[in-house]
């Protein structure tokens, strides 16, 4: 792994109007963290959830939260190292591809589940 990446998930408690039926932004944040931890075990990354209506004090996060609102982006918006990796209901395929651009190597571990 070349560099520990930072992943930001911008969203809101209320589901995006265009994303009815999709999981909430917070649920997506938790699901994504778990999926990435399984796919890249032992390869650390930082994740941060930013509420677009209350982004906190970081000026870059405030600016991007405002961009999500101004440009009517579908949220949650997943940003990896400053680049939008996915918006709306993200697919793991896109996120994995972006992680692997930063040197993350997928685990070849066998599934913990077996059929008998």
PDB file of C-alpha atoms in Angstrom:
ATOM      1  CA  UNK A   1       0.000   0.000   0.000  1.00  0.00           C
ATOM      2  CA  UNK A   2       1.491   3.295  -1.056  1.00  0.00           C
ATOM      3  CA  UNK A   3      -0.477   5.667   1.182  1.00  0.00           C
ATOM      4  CA  UNK A   4      -3.169   5.540   3.856  1.00  0.00           C
ATOM      5  CA  UNK A   5      -6.159   7.176   2.162  1.00  0.00           C
ATOM      6  CA  UNK A   6      -8.858   9.383   3.596  1.00  0.00           C
ATOM      7  CA  UNK A   7     -12.449   8.598   2.683  1.00  0.00           C
ATOM      8  CA  UNK A   8     -15.161  11.163   3.325  1.00  0.00           C
ATOM      9  CA  UNK A   9     -18.831  10.349   3.084  1.00  0.00           C
ATOM     10  CA  UNK A  10     -21.019  13.434   2.719  1.00  0.00           C
ATOM     11  CA  UNK A  11     -24.685  12.965   3.459  1.00  0.00           C
ATOM     12  CA  UNK A  12     -27.683  13.802   5.590  1.00  0.00           C
ATOM     13  CA  UNK A  13     -30.105  12.073   7.912  1.00  0.00           C
ATOM     14  CA  UNK A  14     -32.863  12.474   5.358  1.00  0.00           C
ATOM     15  CA  UNK A  15     -32.473  10.269   2.284  1.00  0.00           C
ATOM     16  CA  UNK A  16     -31.807  12.154  -0.965  1.00  0.00           C
ATOM     17  CA  UNK A  17     -35.111  12.865  -2.765  1.00  0.00           C
ATOM     18  CA  UNK A  18     -33.838  11.093  -5.884  1.00  0.00           C
ATOM     19  CA  UNK A  19     -32.602   8.118  -3.862  1.00  0.00           C
ATOM     20  CA  UNK A  20     -35.867   6.939  -2.305  1.00  0.00           C
ATOM     21  CA  UNK A  21     -35.530   3.319  -1.260  1.00  0.00           C
ATOM     22  CA  UNK A  22     -31.753   3.585  -0.866  1.00  0.00           C
ATOM     23  CA  UNK A  23     -30.051   3.226   2.518  1.00  0.00           C
ATOM     24  CA  UNK A  24     -29.392   6.363   4.557  1.00  0.00           C
ATOM     25  CA  UNK A  25     -26.064   8.173   4.270  1.00  0.00           C
ATOM     26  CA  UNK A  26     -25.083   7.053   7.770  1.00  0.00           C
ATOM     27  CA  UNK A  27     -25.976   3.422   6.953  1.00  0.00           C
ATOM     28  CA  UNK A  28     -23.925   3.669   3.753  1.00  0.00           C
ATOM     29  CA  UNK A  29     -20.965   5.061   5.743  1.00  0.00           C
ATOM     30  CA  UNK A  30     -21.069   2.113   8.168  1.00  0.00           C
ATOM     31  CA  UNK A  31     -21.617  -0.454   5.403  1.00  0.00           C
ATOM     32  CA  UNK A  32     -18.743   0.959   3.359  1.00  0.00           C
ATOM     33  CA  UNK A  33     -16.339   0.926   6.318  1.00  0.00           C
ATOM     34  CA  UNK A  34     -17.152  -2.717   7.032  1.00  0.00           C
ATOM     35  CA  UNK A  35     -16.860  -3.734   3.373  1.00  0.00           C
ATOM     36  CA  UNK A  36     -13.489  -2.007   2.942  1.00  0.00           C
ATOM     37  CA  UNK A  37     -12.132  -3.523   6.155  1.00  0.00           C
ATOM     38  CA  UNK A  38     -13.028  -7.000   4.878  1.00  0.00           C
ATOM     39  CA  UNK A  39     -11.661  -6.387   1.383  1.00  0.00           C
ATOM     40  CA  UNK A  40      -8.396  -4.803   2.573  1.00  0.00           C
ATOM     41  CA  UNK A  41      -7.618  -6.364   5.982  1.00  0.00           C
ATOM     42  CA  UNK A  42      -4.577  -4.933   7.723  1.00  0.00           C
ATOM     43  CA  UNK A  43      -4.499  -1.994   5.304  1.00  0.00           C
ATOM     44  CA  UNK A  44      -5.584   1.070   7.276  1.00  0.00           C
ATOM     45  CA  UNK A  45      -7.628   3.960   5.936  1.00  0.00           C
ATOM     46  CA  UNK A  46      -9.353   6.917   7.558  1.00  0.00           C
ATOM     47  CA  UNK A  47     -13.089   7.433   7.187  1.00  0.00           C
ATOM     48  CA  UNK A  48     -15.107  10.471   8.105  1.00  0.00           C
ATOM     49  CA  UNK A  49     -18.838  11.155   7.886  1.00  0.00           C
ATOM     50  CA  UNK A  50     -19.783  14.770   7.157  1.00  0.00           C
ATOM     51  CA  UNK A  51     -23.369  15.966   7.498  1.00  0.00           C
ATOM     52  CA  UNK A  52     -23.989  18.344   4.582  1.00  0.00           C
ATOM     53  CA  UNK A  53     -26.312  20.489   6.696  1.00  0.00           C
ATOM     54  CA  UNK A  54     -23.868  20.718   9.611  1.00  0.00           C
ATOM     55  CA  UNK A  55     -20.362  20.081   8.234  1.00  0.00           C
ATOM     56  CA  UNK A  56     -18.306  21.306  11.188  1.00  0.00           C
ATOM     57  CA  UNK A  57     -15.373  23.710  11.137  1.00  0.00           C
ATOM     58  CA  UNK A  58     -13.048  22.304   8.464  1.00  0.00           C
ATOM     59  CA  UNK A  59     -13.146  24.833   5.581  1.00  0.00           C
ATOM     60  CA  UNK A  60     -12.626  22.206   2.854  1.00  0.00           C
ATOM     61  CA  UNK A  61     -15.392  20.000   4.220  1.00  0.00           C
ATOM     62  CA  UNK A  62     -17.701  23.020   4.553  1.00  0.00           C
ATOM     63  CA  UNK A  63     -16.996  24.026   0.960  1.00  0.00           C
ATOM     64  CA  UNK A  64     -17.645  20.524  -0.394  1.00  0.00           C
ATOM     65  CA  UNK A  65     -20.829  20.157   1.686  1.00  0.00           C
ATOM     66  CA  UNK A  66     -22.063  23.408   0.144  1.00  0.00           C
ATOM     67  CA  UNK A  67     -21.134  22.099  -3.312  1.00  0.00           C
ATOM     68  CA  UNK A  68     -23.265  18.991  -2.694  1.00  0.00           C
ATOM     69  CA  UNK A  69     -26.205  21.268  -1.892  1.00  0.00           C
ATOM     70  CA  UNK A  70     -25.586  23.845  -4.644  1.00  0.00           C
ATOM     71  CA  UNK A  71     -25.056  21.328  -7.419  1.00  0.00           C
ATOM     72  CA  UNK A  72     -27.814  18.965  -6.254  1.00  0.00           C
ATOM     73  CA  UNK A  73     -25.438  16.004  -6.062  1.00  0.00           C
ATOM     74  CA  UNK A  74     -27.032  12.717  -5.067  1.00  0.00           C
ATOM     75  CA  UNK A  75     -25.948  11.880  -1.560  1.00  0.00           C
ATOM     76  CA  UNK A  76     -24.237  10.160   0.025  1.00  0.00           C
ATOM     77  CA  UNK A  77     -21.218  11.370  -1.905  1.00  0.00           C
ATOM     78  CA  UNK A  78     -18.111   9.240  -1.347  1.00  0.00           C
ATOM     79  CA  UNK A  79     -14.871  11.195  -1.723  1.00  0.00           C
ATOM     80  CA  UNK A  80     -11.500   9.423  -1.694  1.00  0.00           C
ATOM     81  CA  UNK A  81      -8.430  11.625  -1.415  1.00  0.00           C
ATOM     82  CA  UNK A  82     -10.374  14.648  -2.634  1.00  0.00           C
ATOM     83  CA  UNK A  83     -11.921  12.928  -5.676  1.00  0.00           C
ATOM     84  CA  UNK A  84     -15.572  11.931  -5.968  1.00  0.00           C
ATOM     85  CA  UNK A  85     -15.622   8.136  -6.168  1.00  0.00           C
ATOM     86  CA  UNK A  86     -19.397   7.666  -6.103  1.00  0.00           C
ATOM     87  CA  UNK A  87     -22.647   9.456  -5.389  1.00  0.00           C
ATOM     88  CA  UNK A  88     -26.163   8.336  -4.587  1.00  0.00           C
ATOM     89  CA  UNK A  89     -26.279   4.615  -3.929  1.00  0.00           C
ATOM     90  CA  UNK A  90     -22.557   3.767  -4.390  1.00  0.00           C
ATOM     91  CA  UNK A  91     -21.340   0.478  -5.806  1.00  0.00           C
ATOM     92  CA  UNK A  92     -18.413  -1.296  -4.246  1.00  0.00           C
ATOM     93  CA  UNK A  93     -16.852  -1.949  -7.651  1.00  0.00           C
ATOM     94  CA  UNK A  94     -16.182   1.781  -8.180  1.00  0.00           C
ATOM     95  CA  UNK A  95     -14.910   2.277  -4.636  1.00  0.00           C
ATOM     96  CA  UNK A  96     -12.641  -0.786  -4.801  1.00  0.00           C
ATOM     97  CA  UNK A  97     -11.184   0.423  -8.110  1.00  0.00           C
ATOM     98  CA  UNK A  98     -10.365   3.811  -6.567  1.00  0.00           C
ATOM     99  CA  UNK A  99      -8.784   2.171  -3.492  1.00  0.00           C
ATOM    100  CA  UNK A 100      -6.631  -0.026  -5.690  1.00  0.00           C
ATOM    101  CA  UNK A 101      -5.407   3.054  -7.578  1.00  0.00           C
ATOM    102  CA  UNK A 102      -3.870   4.060  -4.241  1.00  0.00           C
ATOM    103  CA  UNK A 103      -2.102   0.733  -3.810  1.00  0.00           C
ATOM    104  CA  UNK A 104      -4.599  -1.213  -1.708  1.00  0.00           C
ATOM    105  CA  UNK A 105      -4.466  -4.941  -2.395  1.00  0.00           C
ATOM    106  CA  UNK A 106      -7.608  -7.064  -2.111  1.00  0.00           C
ATOM    107  CA  UNK A 107      -7.580  -9.971   0.296  1.00  0.00           C
ATOM    108  CA  UNK A 108      -7.527 -13.439  -1.223  1.00  0.00           C
ATOM    109  CA  UNK A 109      -8.949 -14.919   1.972  1.00  0.00           C
ATOM    110  CA  UNK A 110     -11.577 -17.570   1.562  1.00  0.00           C
ATOM    111  CA  UNK A 111     -15.089 -16.810   2.684  1.00  0.00           C
ATOM    112  CA  UNK A 112     -15.894 -17.550   6.307  1.00  0.00           C
ATOM    113  CA  UNK A 113     -19.093 -19.218   5.190  1.00  0.00           C
ATOM    114  CA  UNK A 114     -19.311 -22.706   3.763  1.00  0.00           C
ATOM    115  CA  UNK A 115     -22.175 -24.685   2.414  1.00  0.00           C
ATOM    116  CA  UNK A 116     -22.437 -28.208   3.720  1.00  0.00           C
TER     117      UNK A 116
END
